[in-house]
Tab-separated table of C-alpha atoms and ligand atoms in Angstrom:
chain	number	residue	atom	x	y	z
X	3	UNK	CA	60.033	-1.307	-16.850
X	4	UNK	CA	57.906	-4.097	-15.411
X	5	UNK	CA	58.080	-3.266	-11.706
X	6	UNK	CA	57.339	-6.045	-9.269
X	7	UNK	CA	57.054	-6.467	-5.510
X	8	UNK	CA	60.664	-5.412	-4.653
X	9	UNK	CA	60.229	-2.209	-6.704
X	10	UNK	CA	56.915	-1.550	-4.998
X	11	UNK	CA	58.601	-2.057	-1.614
X	12	UNK	CA	61.377	0.383	-2.533
X	13	UNK	CA	58.911	3.020	-3.762
X	14	UNK	CA	56.697	2.716	-0.687
X	15	UNK	CA	59.775	2.912	1.568
X	16	UNK	CA	60.901	6.101	-0.226
X	17	UNK	CA	57.436	7.599	0.193
X	18	UNK	CA	57.313	6.614	3.871
X	19	UNK	CA	60.728	8.219	4.491
X	20	UNK	CA	59.615	11.391	2.716
X	21	UNK	CA	56.457	11.532	4.811
X	22	UNK	CA	58.045	10.701	8.159
X	23	UNK	CA	61.249	12.691	7.961
X	24	UNK	CA	61.597	14.588	4.689
X	25	UNK	CA	61.321	18.327	4.048
X	26	UNK	CA	57.880	17.967	2.463
X	27	UNK	CA	55.819	17.621	5.630
X	28	UNK	CA	57.671	20.517	7.245
X	29	UNK	CA	57.029	22.832	4.311
X	30	UNK	CA	54.533	25.619	4.860
X	31	UNK	CA	51.314	25.448	2.819
X	32	UNK	CA	52.284	28.442	0.699
X	33	UNK	CA	55.551	26.759	-0.277
X	34	UNK	CA	53.600	23.670	-1.378
X	35	UNK	CA	51.172	25.948	-3.182
X	36	UNK	CA	53.960	27.597	-5.191
X	37	UNK	CA	55.368	24.214	-6.239
X	38	UNK	CA	51.934	22.934	-7.298
X	39	UNK	CA	51.282	26.112	-9.308
X	40	UNK	CA	54.651	25.713	-10.996
X	41	UNK	CA	53.785	22.164	-12.040
X	42	UNK	CA	50.729	23.610	-13.818
X	43	UNK	CA	52.894	26.208	-15.554
X	44	UNK	CA	55.460	23.599	-16.631
X	45	UNK	CA	52.743	21.314	-18.012
X	46	UNK	CA	51.702	24.193	-20.269
X	47	UNK	CA	55.319	24.935	-21.157
X	48	UNK	CA	55.803	21.307	-22.228
X	49	UNK	CA	52.443	21.077	-24.017
X	50	UNK	CA	53.966	19.825	-27.240
X	51	UNK	CA	56.112	17.111	-25.635
X	52	UNK	CA	53.229	15.890	-23.479
X	53	UNK	CA	50.732	15.953	-26.358
X	54	UNK	CA	53.054	13.931	-28.572
X	55	UNK	CA	53.760	11.356	-25.868
X	56	UNK	CA	50.042	11.025	-25.186
X	57	UNK	CA	49.151	10.624	-28.825
X	58	UNK	CA	51.909	8.079	-29.490
X	59	UNK	CA	51.083	6.055	-26.394
X	60	UNK	CA	47.313	6.143	-26.437
X	61	UNK	CA	46.494	6.751	-30.114
X	62	UNK	CA	44.350	9.826	-29.507
X	63	UNK	CA	44.501	12.698	-32.031
X	64	UNK	CA	47.291	15.078	-31.101
X	65	UNK	CA	44.972	18.104	-31.339
X	66	UNK	CA	42.763	16.547	-28.664
X	67	UNK	CA	45.755	15.726	-26.464
X	68	UNK	CA	46.964	19.312	-26.828
X	69	UNK	CA	43.615	21.056	-26.413
X	70	UNK	CA	41.941	18.838	-23.827
X	71	UNK	CA	44.271	16.473	-21.943
X	72	UNK	CA	47.193	18.857	-21.424
X	73	UNK	CA	45.069	21.938	-20.719
X	74	UNK	CA	42.876	20.157	-18.186
X	75	UNK	CA	45.921	18.564	-16.536
X	76	UNK	CA	47.545	21.984	-16.039
X	77	UNK	CA	44.249	23.357	-14.775
X	78	UNK	CA	43.873	20.931	-11.886
X	79	UNK	CA	47.345	21.827	-10.587
X	80	UNK	CA	46.593	25.561	-10.793
X	81	UNK	CA	43.264	24.999	-9.051
X	82	UNK	CA	44.726	22.773	-6.323
X	83	UNK	CA	47.612	25.195	-5.699
X	84	UNK	CA	44.966	27.491	-4.215
X	85	UNK	CA	43.619	24.827	-1.881
X	86	UNK	CA	46.992	24.061	-0.263
X	87	UNK	CA	46.667	27.258	1.813
X	88	UNK	CA	42.974	26.810	2.581
X	89	UNK	CA	42.858	23.512	4.433
X	90	UNK	CA	41.376	24.299	7.811
X	91	UNK	CA	39.558	22.776	10.746
X	92	UNK	CA	37.040	24.479	12.996
X	93	UNK	CA	36.733	25.549	16.608
X	94	UNK	CA	34.011	23.809	18.591
X	95	UNK	CA	32.185	25.116	21.611
X	96	UNK	CA	31.380	22.028	23.695
X	97	UNK	CA	28.203	21.498	25.694
X	98	UNK	CA	29.406	18.822	28.138
X	99	UNK	CA	29.461	19.431	31.860
X	100	UNK	CA	31.138	16.335	33.322
X	101	UNK	CA	32.553	18.303	36.178
X	102	UNK	CA	30.697	21.411	37.213
X	103	UNK	CA	32.664	24.544	36.500
X	104	UNK	CA	35.154	22.965	34.067
X	105	UNK	CA	35.004	24.336	30.545
X	106	UNK	CA	36.343	22.719	27.409
X	107	UNK	CA	37.333	24.062	24.083
X	108	UNK	CA	37.881	21.795	21.129
X	109	UNK	CA	39.048	22.180	17.585
X	110	UNK	CA	39.599	19.996	14.550
X	111	UNK	CA	42.772	19.667	12.537
X	112	UNK	CA	42.898	18.350	8.978
X	113	UNK	CA	46.000	16.228	8.600
X	114	UNK	CA	47.422	14.447	5.548
X	115	UNK	CA	46.550	10.772	5.608
X	116	UNK	CA	50.139	9.697	4.795
X	117	UNK	CA	51.390	7.368	2.072
X	118	UNK	CA	48.880	7.125	-0.761
X	119	UNK	CA	48.872	4.432	-3.470
X	120	UNK	CA	47.256	5.461	-6.743
X	121	UNK	CA	46.530	3.254	-9.738
X	122	UNK	CA	45.319	4.732	-13.019
X	123	UNK	CA	44.058	3.581	-16.448
X	124	UNK	CA	45.183	4.313	-20.008
X	125	UNK	CA	42.313	6.312	-21.476
X	126	UNK	CA	43.467	9.771	-20.289
X	127	UNK	CA	46.916	8.877	-18.965
X	128	UNK	CA	48.172	12.387	-18.168
X	129	UNK	CA	44.827	13.712	-17.003
X	130	UNK	CA	44.119	10.770	-14.706
X	131	UNK	CA	47.575	11.219	-13.167
X	132	UNK	CA	46.967	14.960	-12.749
X	133	UNK	CA	43.505	14.579	-11.193
X	134	UNK	CA	45.012	12.210	-8.657
X	135	UNK	CA	48.387	13.819	-7.925
X	136	UNK	CA	47.340	17.481	-7.571
X	137	UNK	CA	45.132	16.946	-4.489
X	138	UNK	CA	47.733	14.648	-2.931
X	139	UNK	CA	50.267	17.476	-3.095
X	140	UNK	CA	47.744	20.076	-1.876
X	141	UNK	CA	46.893	17.924	1.140
X	142	UNK	CA	50.554	17.289	2.032
X	143	UNK	CA	50.458	13.529	1.440
X	144	UNK	CA	53.071	11.528	-0.454
X	145	UNK	CA	52.305	9.059	-3.201
X	146	UNK	CA	53.288	5.955	-5.110
X	147	UNK	CA	51.486	5.845	-8.441
X	148	UNK	CA	51.204	2.906	-10.808
X	149	UNK	CA	50.732	4.039	-14.388
X	150	UNK	CA	48.792	1.940	-16.892
X	151	UNK	CA	51.135	-0.451	-18.665
X	152	UNK	CA	49.792	0.591	-22.094
X	153	UNK	CA	50.507	4.299	-21.537
X	154	UNK	CA	53.332	5.099	-19.114
X	155	UNK	CA	55.141	7.843	-21.020
X	156	UNK	CA	53.297	11.044	-20.104
X	157	UNK	CA	53.230	10.015	-16.427
X	158	UNK	CA	56.997	9.524	-16.411
X	159	UNK	CA	57.445	12.897	-18.098
X	160	UNK	CA	55.127	14.433	-15.495
X	161	UNK	CA	57.342	13.008	-12.741
X	162	UNK	CA	60.289	14.779	-14.359
X	163	UNK	CA	58.249	18.013	-14.482
X	164	UNK	CA	57.521	17.614	-10.777
X	165	UNK	CA	61.228	17.367	-10.014
X	166	UNK	CA	61.817	20.491	-12.058
X	167	UNK	CA	59.060	22.282	-10.119
X	168	UNK	CA	60.780	21.464	-6.834
X	169	UNK	CA	58.820	18.502	-5.465
X	170	UNK	CA	61.282	16.929	-2.994
X	171	UNK	CA	62.600	13.412	-3.537
X	172	UNK	CA	60.351	10.609	-2.359
X	173	UNK	CA	57.131	12.640	-2.461
X	174	UNK	CA	55.983	11.366	-5.869
X	175	UNK	CA	57.086	7.885	-6.922
X	176	UNK	CA	56.094	6.459	-10.292
X	177	UNK	CA	55.887	2.747	-11.021
X	178	UNK	CA	55.484	1.222	-14.441
X	179	UNK	CA	54.280	-2.344	-14.734
X	180	UNK	CA	51.311	-4.661	-14.840
X	181	UNK	CA	48.246	-4.731	-12.634
X	182	UNK	CA	48.675	-8.165	-11.176
X	183	UNK	CA	52.393	-7.998	-10.461
X	184	UNK	CA	52.771	-4.306	-9.583
X	185	UNK	CA	49.306	-2.849	-8.867
X	186	UNK	CA	48.147	-5.691	-6.626
X	187	UNK	CA	51.160	-5.652	-4.229
X	188	UNK	CA	50.876	-1.854	-4.100
X	189	UNK	CA	47.169	-1.930	-3.183
X	190	UNK	CA	47.870	-4.500	-0.448
X	191	UNK	CA	51.073	-2.950	0.880
X	192	UNK	CA	51.100	-2.706	4.698
X	193	UNK	CA	52.918	0.634	4.628
X	194	UNK	CA	50.310	2.308	2.420
X	195	UNK	CA	47.634	4.301	4.270
X	196	UNK	CA	45.202	4.912	1.446
X	197	UNK	CA	44.454	3.591	-2.023
X	198	UNK	CA	42.890	5.686	-4.783
X	199	UNK	CA	42.022	3.749	-7.925
X	200	UNK	CA	40.647	4.657	-11.340
X	201	UNK	CA	39.760	1.831	-13.670
X	202	UNK	CA	37.184	-0.870	-14.237
X	203	UNK	CA	34.560	-1.856	-11.694
X	204	UNK	CA	35.856	-5.421	-11.859
X	205	UNK	CA	39.397	-4.436	-10.795
X	206	UNK	CA	37.931	-1.905	-8.327
X	207	UNK	CA	36.441	-4.825	-6.420
X	208	UNK	CA	39.864	-6.521	-6.317
X	209	UNK	CA	41.361	-3.295	-4.944
X	210	UNK	CA	38.813	-3.240	-2.134
X	211	UNK	CA	39.735	-6.832	-1.252
X	212	UNK	CA	43.467	-6.102	-1.372
X	213	UNK	CA	43.056	-3.040	0.844
X	214	UNK	CA	40.789	-4.821	3.307
X	215	UNK	CA	43.592	-6.750	5.061
X	216	UNK	CA	44.528	-3.723	7.080
X	217	UNK	CA	41.402	-1.633	6.358
X	218	UNK	CA	43.151	1.017	4.307
X	219	UNK	CA	40.985	3.911	3.209
X	220	UNK	CA	39.859	3.445	-0.412
X	221	UNK	CA	38.371	5.699	-3.077
X	222	UNK	CA	37.324	4.382	-6.477
X	223	UNK	CA	36.549	5.956	-9.852
X	224	UNK	CA	35.071	3.144	-11.906
X	225	UNK	CA	33.117	2.370	-15.036
X	226	UNK	CA	29.904	3.757	-16.419
X	227	UNK	CA	27.063	3.240	-18.873
X	228	UNK	CA	25.715	6.721	-18.845
X	229	UNK	CA	22.278	7.657	-20.179
X	230	UNK	CA	22.026	10.596	-22.562
X	231	UNK	CA	18.460	11.843	-22.883
X	232	UNK	CA	16.927	13.902	-25.678
X	233	UNK	CA	13.430	15.303	-25.161
X	234	UNK	CA	11.209	16.216	-28.108
X	235	UNK	CA	11.474	19.931	-27.307
X	236	UNK	CA	15.309	19.914	-27.555
X	237	UNK	CA	17.263	22.119	-29.924
X	238	UNK	CA	18.053	19.261	-32.283
X	239	UNK	CA	21.288	20.681	-33.677
X	240	UNK	CA	22.676	21.044	-30.172
X	241	UNK	CA	21.340	17.658	-29.081
X	242	UNK	CA	22.621	15.714	-32.094
X	243	UNK	CA	26.083	17.264	-31.899
X	244	UNK	CA	26.124	16.771	-28.107
X	245	UNK	CA	25.091	13.136	-28.281
X	246	UNK	CA	27.690	12.418	-30.984
X	247	UNK	CA	30.447	14.064	-28.973
X	248	UNK	CA	29.181	12.306	-25.833
X	249	UNK	CA	29.953	8.910	-27.349
X	250	UNK	CA	32.695	9.530	-29.914
X	251	UNK	CA	34.996	11.730	-27.792
X	252	UNK	CA	38.225	9.847	-26.995
X	253	UNK	CA	36.956	7.000	-29.245
X	254	UNK	CA	34.337	6.212	-26.619
X	255	UNK	CA	37.124	5.201	-24.272
X	256	UNK	CA	35.710	7.471	-21.597
X	257	UNK	CA	34.251	6.278	-18.316
X	258	UNK	CA	31.443	8.862	-18.584
X	259	UNK	CA	30.678	8.240	-22.290
X	260	UNK	CA	26.999	8.871	-23.040
X	261	UNK	CA	26.581	5.348	-24.370
X	262	UNK	CA	22.852	4.729	-23.733
X	263	UNK	CA	20.876	7.229	-25.759
X	264	UNK	CA	17.189	7.736	-24.943
X	265	UNK	CA	15.325	9.799	-27.537
X	266	UNK	CA	11.663	10.769	-27.302
X	267	UNK	CA	9.707	8.732	-29.842
X	268	UNK	CA	8.566	11.550	-32.125
X	269	UNK	CA	12.095	12.722	-32.960
X	270	UNK	CA	13.906	9.372	-32.697
X	271	UNK	CA	14.507	8.706	-36.405
X	272	UNK	CA	15.707	12.216	-37.103
X	273	UNK	CA	18.088	12.280	-34.145
X	274	UNK	CA	19.721	8.896	-34.754
X	275	UNK	CA	20.098	9.671	-38.475
X	276	UNK	CA	21.817	12.932	-37.529
X	277	UNK	CA	24.242	11.214	-35.155
X	278	UNK	CA	24.963	8.510	-37.753
X	279	UNK	CA	25.760	11.217	-40.318
X	280	UNK	CA	28.322	12.677	-37.946
X	281	UNK	CA	29.735	9.176	-37.271
X	282	UNK	CA	30.138	8.430	-40.985
X	283	UNK	CA	32.142	11.623	-41.545
X	284	UNK	CA	34.642	11.119	-38.719
X	285	UNK	CA	38.099	10.624	-40.190
X	286	UNK	CA	39.943	7.681	-38.676
X	287	UNK	CA	43.722	7.746	-38.679
X	288	UNK	CA	46.905	7.716	-36.671
X	289	UNK	CA	46.954	10.092	-33.716
X	290	UNK	CA	49.929	12.107	-34.903
X	291	UNK	CA	48.343	12.917	-38.280
X	292	UNK	CA	46.869	16.417	-37.787
X	293	UNK	CA	43.852	15.612	-39.977
X	294	UNK	CA	42.836	12.615	-37.834
X	295	UNK	CA	39.557	13.010	-35.948
X	296	UNK	CA	39.514	9.595	-34.262
X	297	UNK	CA	42.490	7.352	-33.595
X	298	UNK	CA	42.675	3.608	-33.041
X	299	UNK	CA	41.652	1.757	-29.892
X	300	UNK	CA	44.490	1.727	-27.398
X	301	UNK	CA	45.417	-1.947	-27.793
X	302	UNK	CA	44.626	-5.282	-29.406
X	303	UNK	CA	42.786	-6.248	-26.210
X	304	UNK	CA	40.540	-3.219	-26.439
X	305	UNK	CA	40.015	-3.716	-30.190
X	306	UNK	CA	38.985	-7.339	-29.568
X	307	UNK	CA	36.738	-6.334	-26.696
X	308	UNK	CA	34.844	-3.709	-28.714
X	309	UNK	CA	34.662	-6.024	-31.776
X	310	UNK	CA	33.137	-8.685	-29.507
X	311	UNK	CA	30.428	-6.253	-28.397
X	312	UNK	CA	29.636	-5.401	-32.029
X	313	UNK	CA	29.172	-9.104	-32.770
X	314	UNK	CA	27.026	-9.548	-29.675
X	315	UNK	CA	24.822	-6.585	-30.663
X	316	UNK	CA	24.327	-8.018	-34.141
X	317	UNK	CA	23.530	-11.484	-32.783
X	318	UNK	CA	20.937	-10.053	-30.393
X	319	UNK	CA	19.189	-8.166	-33.229
X	320	UNK	CA	20.648	-4.657	-33.155
X	321	UNK	CA	21.253	-2.884	-36.460
X	322	UNK	CA	23.961	-0.338	-37.210
X	323	UNK	CA	23.027	2.999	-38.796
X	324	UNK	CA	26.707	3.714	-39.205
X	325	UNK	CA	29.820	1.656	-38.544
X	326	UNK	CA	29.126	-1.638	-36.826
X	327	UNK	CA	32.443	-3.158	-37.776
X	328	UNK	CA	36.037	-3.176	-36.751
X	329	UNK	CA	38.307	-1.994	-39.549
X	330	UNK	CA	40.470	-4.879	-40.674
X	331	UNK	CA	44.042	-4.316	-41.717
X	332	UNK	CA	46.423	-1.847	-40.236
X	333	UNK	CA	45.771	-0.682	-36.680
X	334	UNK	CA	43.086	-1.201	-34.059
X	335	UNK	CA	40.431	0.974	-35.690
X	336	UNK	CA	36.726	0.644	-34.934
X	337	UNK	CA	34.189	2.542	-37.040
X	338	UNK	CA	32.049	5.039	-35.113
X	339	UNK	CA	28.844	3.086	-34.576
X	340	UNK	CA	25.195	3.888	-33.857
X	341	UNK	CA	23.110	0.830	-32.937
X	342	UNK	CA	19.303	0.875	-33.123
X	343	UNK	CA	16.706	-1.880	-32.615
X	344	UNK	CA	18.268	-2.313	-29.220
X	345	UNK	CA	16.470	-2.910	-25.918
X	346	UNK	CA	17.319	-2.443	-22.258
X	347	UNK	CA	18.171	-6.113	-21.742
X	348	UNK	CA	20.838	-6.452	-24.437
X	349	UNK	CA	24.451	-6.907	-23.422
X	350	UNK	CA	25.455	-3.896	-25.564
X	351	UNK	CA	23.000	-1.746	-23.599
X	352	UNK	CA	23.834	-3.028	-20.130
X	353	UNK	CA	27.622	-3.447	-20.221
X	354	UNK	CA	30.341	-0.864	-20.596
X	355	UNK	CA	31.800	-1.202	-24.118
X	356	UNK	CA	34.480	1.493	-23.815
X	357	UNK	CA	34.502	2.117	-27.560
X	358	UNK	CA	32.765	4.420	-30.090
X	359	UNK	CA	29.491	2.495	-29.942
X	360	UNK	CA	26.196	4.222	-29.175
X	361	UNK	CA	23.058	2.246	-28.349
X	362	UNK	CA	19.939	4.292	-29.083
X	363	UNK	CA	16.403	3.630	-27.840
X	364	UNK	CA	13.116	5.539	-28.122
X	365	UNK	CA	10.959	6.392	-25.101
X	366	UNK	CA	7.397	7.733	-24.760
X	367	UNK	CA	6.861	9.009	-21.280
X	368	UNK	CA	9.316	10.975	-19.157
X	369	UNK	CA	7.884	10.619	-15.699
X	370	UNK	CA	7.352	6.900	-15.349
X	371	UNK	CA	9.241	5.257	-18.130
X	372	UNK	CA	12.316	7.353	-18.891
X	373	UNK	CA	13.584	7.900	-15.357
X	374	UNK	CA	13.210	4.215	-14.504
X	375	UNK	CA	15.031	3.088	-17.668
X	376	UNK	CA	17.768	5.711	-17.405
X	377	UNK	CA	18.487	4.573	-13.837
X	378	UNK	CA	18.322	0.886	-14.771
X	379	UNK	CA	22.077	0.309	-14.605
X	380	UNK	CA	24.527	-0.935	-12.051
X	381	UNK	CA	26.515	2.206	-12.835
X	382	UNK	CA	25.811	5.826	-11.967
X	383	UNK	CA	28.656	7.958	-13.226
X	384	UNK	CA	27.160	10.589	-15.524
X	385	UNK	CA	24.096	11.545	-17.558
X	386	UNK	CA	23.043	14.071	-20.171
X	387	UNK	CA	19.720	15.833	-20.784
X	388	UNK	CA	18.862	17.841	-23.868
X	389	UNK	CA	15.734	19.974	-23.597
X	390	UNK	CA	14.683	23.612	-23.930
X	391	UNK	CA	12.318	23.253	-20.957
X	392	UNK	CA	14.176	24.402	-17.870
X	393	UNK	CA	11.659	22.869	-15.453
X	394	UNK	CA	11.991	19.445	-17.015
X	395	UNK	CA	15.776	19.751	-17.132
X	396	UNK	CA	16.017	20.322	-13.378
X	397	UNK	CA	13.358	17.792	-12.437
X	398	UNK	CA	15.027	15.051	-14.475
X	399	UNK	CA	18.517	16.019	-13.255
X	400	UNK	CA	17.340	15.670	-9.657
X	401	UNK	CA	16.003	12.166	-10.242
X	402	UNK	CA	18.937	10.670	-12.119
X	403	UNK	CA	21.276	8.479	-10.082
X	404	UNK	CA	24.478	9.906	-11.484
X	405	UNK	CA	27.487	11.766	-10.104
X	406	UNK	CA	27.440	14.351	-12.908
X	407	UNK	CA	24.485	15.538	-14.999
X	408	UNK	CA	25.107	17.691	-18.060
X	409	UNK	CA	22.224	19.749	-19.437
X	410	UNK	CA	22.400	20.752	-23.114
X	411	UNK	CA	26.083	19.835	-23.131
X	412	UNK	CA	28.229	16.771	-22.508
X	413	UNK	CA	31.782	15.976	-21.351
X	414	UNK	CA	32.331	19.389	-19.789
X	415	UNK	CA	34.948	19.045	-17.051
X	416	UNK	CA	36.330	21.614	-14.693
X	417	UNK	CA	38.759	21.364	-11.804
X	418	UNK	CA	36.126	22.932	-9.537
X	419	UNK	CA	33.391	20.412	-10.378
X	420	UNK	CA	33.433	17.158	-8.370
X	421	UNK	CA	33.408	14.029	-10.523
X	422	UNK	CA	32.629	10.473	-9.470
X	423	UNK	CA	30.000	7.823	-9.260
X	424	UNK	CA	26.821	6.617	-7.624
X	425	UNK	CA	26.315	2.852	-7.286
X	426	UNK	CA	29.070	0.666	-8.779
X	427	UNK	CA	30.707	3.644	-10.498
X	428	UNK	CA	32.747	4.276	-7.394
X	429	UNK	CA	33.386	5.655	-3.937
X	430	UNK	CA	34.236	9.316	-3.358
X	431	UNK	CA	34.803	12.182	-5.774
X	432	UNK	CA	37.720	13.579	-7.728
X	433	UNK	CA	38.227	17.340	-8.199
X	434	UNK	CA	36.590	20.281	-6.494
X	435	UNK	CA	37.503	20.793	-2.854
X	436	UNK	CA	35.612	17.542	-2.174
X	437	UNK	CA	38.565	15.507	-3.364
X	438	UNK	CA	40.666	16.775	-0.472
X	439	UNK	CA	38.518	14.684	1.888
X	440	UNK	CA	40.045	11.634	0.229
X	441	UNK	CA	43.492	12.567	1.506
X	442	UNK	CA	42.850	14.194	4.890
X	443	UNK	CA	42.158	12.777	8.323
X	444	UNK	CA	40.152	14.833	10.810
X	445	UNK	CA	41.563	15.055	14.316
X	446	UNK	CA	39.531	16.450	17.209
X	447	UNK	CA	41.633	18.081	19.901
X	448	UNK	CA	39.827	18.737	23.176
X	449	UNK	CA	41.377	21.105	25.702
X	450	UNK	CA	40.205	21.498	29.273
X	451	UNK	CA	40.191	25.163	30.223
X	452	UNK	CA	39.850	24.283	33.910
X	453	UNK	CA	37.530	26.052	36.309
X	454	UNK	CA	36.611	29.732	36.063
X	455	UNK	CA	39.506	32.179	35.759
M	29	NAP	P1	41.546	-1.731	-15.534
M	29	NAP	O1	41.770	-2.944	-16.292
M	29	NAP	O2	40.677	-1.791	-14.327
M	29	NAP	O3	42.985	-1.174	-15.159
M	29	NAP	C1	43.164	0.013	-14.436
M	29	NAP	C2	44.485	-0.038	-13.718
M	29	NAP	O4	44.476	-1.073	-12.736
M	29	NAP	C3	45.662	-0.359	-14.629
M	29	NAP	O5	46.774	0.375	-14.179
M	29	NAP	C4	45.839	-1.843	-14.402
M	29	NAP	O6	47.116	-2.343	-14.695
M	29	NAP	C5	45.558	-1.948	-12.922
M	29	NAP	N1	45.214	-3.288	-12.447
M	29	NAP	C6	44.714	-4.332	-13.146
M	29	NAP	N2	44.536	-5.401	-12.335
M	29	NAP	C7	44.917	-5.016	-11.108
M	29	NAP	C8	44.974	-5.677	-9.835
M	29	NAP	N3	44.575	-6.934	-9.679
M	29	NAP	N4	45.431	-4.983	-8.778
M	29	NAP	C9	45.833	-3.693	-8.909
M	29	NAP	N5	45.805	-3.030	-10.080
M	29	NAP	C10	45.355	-3.678	-11.159
M	29	NAP	O7	40.901	-0.595	-16.418
M	29	NAP	P2	41.386	-0.129	-17.847
M	29	NAP	O8	40.949	-1.132	-18.828
M	29	NAP	O9	42.789	0.292	-17.800
M	29	NAP	O10	40.512	1.211	-17.988
M	29	NAP	C11	39.208	1.213	-18.380
M	29	NAP	C12	38.254	1.314	-17.212
M	29	NAP	O11	38.523	2.453	-16.392
M	29	NAP	C13	36.833	1.497	-17.637
M	29	NAP	O12	35.987	0.646	-16.941
M	29	NAP	C14	36.528	2.948	-17.314
M	29	NAP	O13	35.183	3.227	-17.146
M	29	NAP	C15	37.336	3.173	-16.106
M	29	NAP	N6	37.646	4.603	-15.927
M	29	NAP	C16	36.995	5.286	-14.952
M	29	NAP	C17	37.233	6.636	-14.775
M	29	NAP	C18	36.502	7.394	-13.713
M	29	NAP	O14	36.933	8.483	-13.384
M	29	NAP	N7	35.414	6.884	-13.177
M	29	NAP	C19	38.164	7.289	-15.569
M	29	NAP	C20	38.807	6.555	-16.554
M	29	NAP	C21	38.548	5.206	-16.709
M	29	NAP	P3	47.550	-2.700	-16.213
M	29	NAP	O15	48.394	-1.554	-16.580
M	29	NAP	O16	48.271	-3.998	-16.174
M	29	NAP	O17	46.318	-2.789	-17.045
M	30	MG	MG1	45.208	-2.709	-18.678
């Protein structure tokens, strides 16, 4: 259960064998495509099993696991099945004339990078595994994945699904265990060609160091402190519901959570009161109870971390319009919280809380003030804009330093839409065809055609 260095070595060796001499790399793209599609189908077939495992492990409401996590996980496999047969290079007409009369023709090949190490977090255990594994299979790579120690069950079940779909032995290897004793030796392993990590910015920096020994390729999906912006001309019902969902979805344990709310001065009181009303009505409870709308934090550590932020906010002068407290007693519950009387310098406004805690601030002027404040973060993962003015929506979207901008909506994901961060929110993108770049090398082949025929 708690894999260590020898287990990592064995998994990497299995992956290396599968890449160097197994049937996988000899398979035709359409055969890989059919297997990847089948994984998507089987995820849907096992919706109930996967949703229960996810809810038990992570604490999220089972309806959410069923309707969001499982559906989106199946979707990325179906989407990536199509890409397996569409990986192509290009033919290049060269201009060089080193030797008069000699012509050259060149082309590029896209080749799988090799053995990939992937490390994922606990907030969307199945979905994070799916976002990472589907493009690995489409590109023809092999993988060793370390699941989050808090939530290994859906990933192990997914590995079983992959066997059932026909993924050959050694192509996908799952490790359970802790970051320091399992993740770290994996990220530094000399037989790994590429590391793809999703998790905190702090650990992301450790991954870069671990991978730097032999200059492995690295992509990172890290933290966020995303601004959600409501202009005074917004449809307030849409904006209030969108802002509430932006922070309370998945208990705020979402890297792209819209956790810094900027509301134009005139409508500030009305908007924050509306979000607080929604927060007060959210029913906390165990994930498997069908009436639960928000489950507990994933762990004691996370409960303590979010509680600490609530204390810090209070000490620095913030006030809570709803929530503001951890629930004492049974379980790691935190009340949905809206903090006002906050400012851009407070710890609760600058740091990623990763809990159901919104910090709300008024702004006056869009052009000078809002854009500067919205971009005043070391992160740049996502942003939201609520307005009925299409010109403003586009102009603001263009100026935000964020990998995803949602307009009049929030937390909309699709397998076709690249996701990832500016600044310290990461390197590279997941999803869309862009993600394939993470797992492919480009080879130029140059052929001399000799002198004229
Ligand atoms: P974390 O502490 O960074 O852990 C992420 C993963 O890294 C876990 O599997 C963890 O192992 C492992 N790990 C820890 N130390 C390591 C080390 N020294 N070497 C190698 N691996 C190590 O993050 P988390 O608390 O699980 O997740 C929350 C964070 O993830 C947030 O910051 C959130 O924003 C970010 N996130 C980002 C995205 C995105 O797409 N941008 C998506 C989801 C989450 P353990 O199992 O022992 O913890
Ligand atoms: Mg952890």
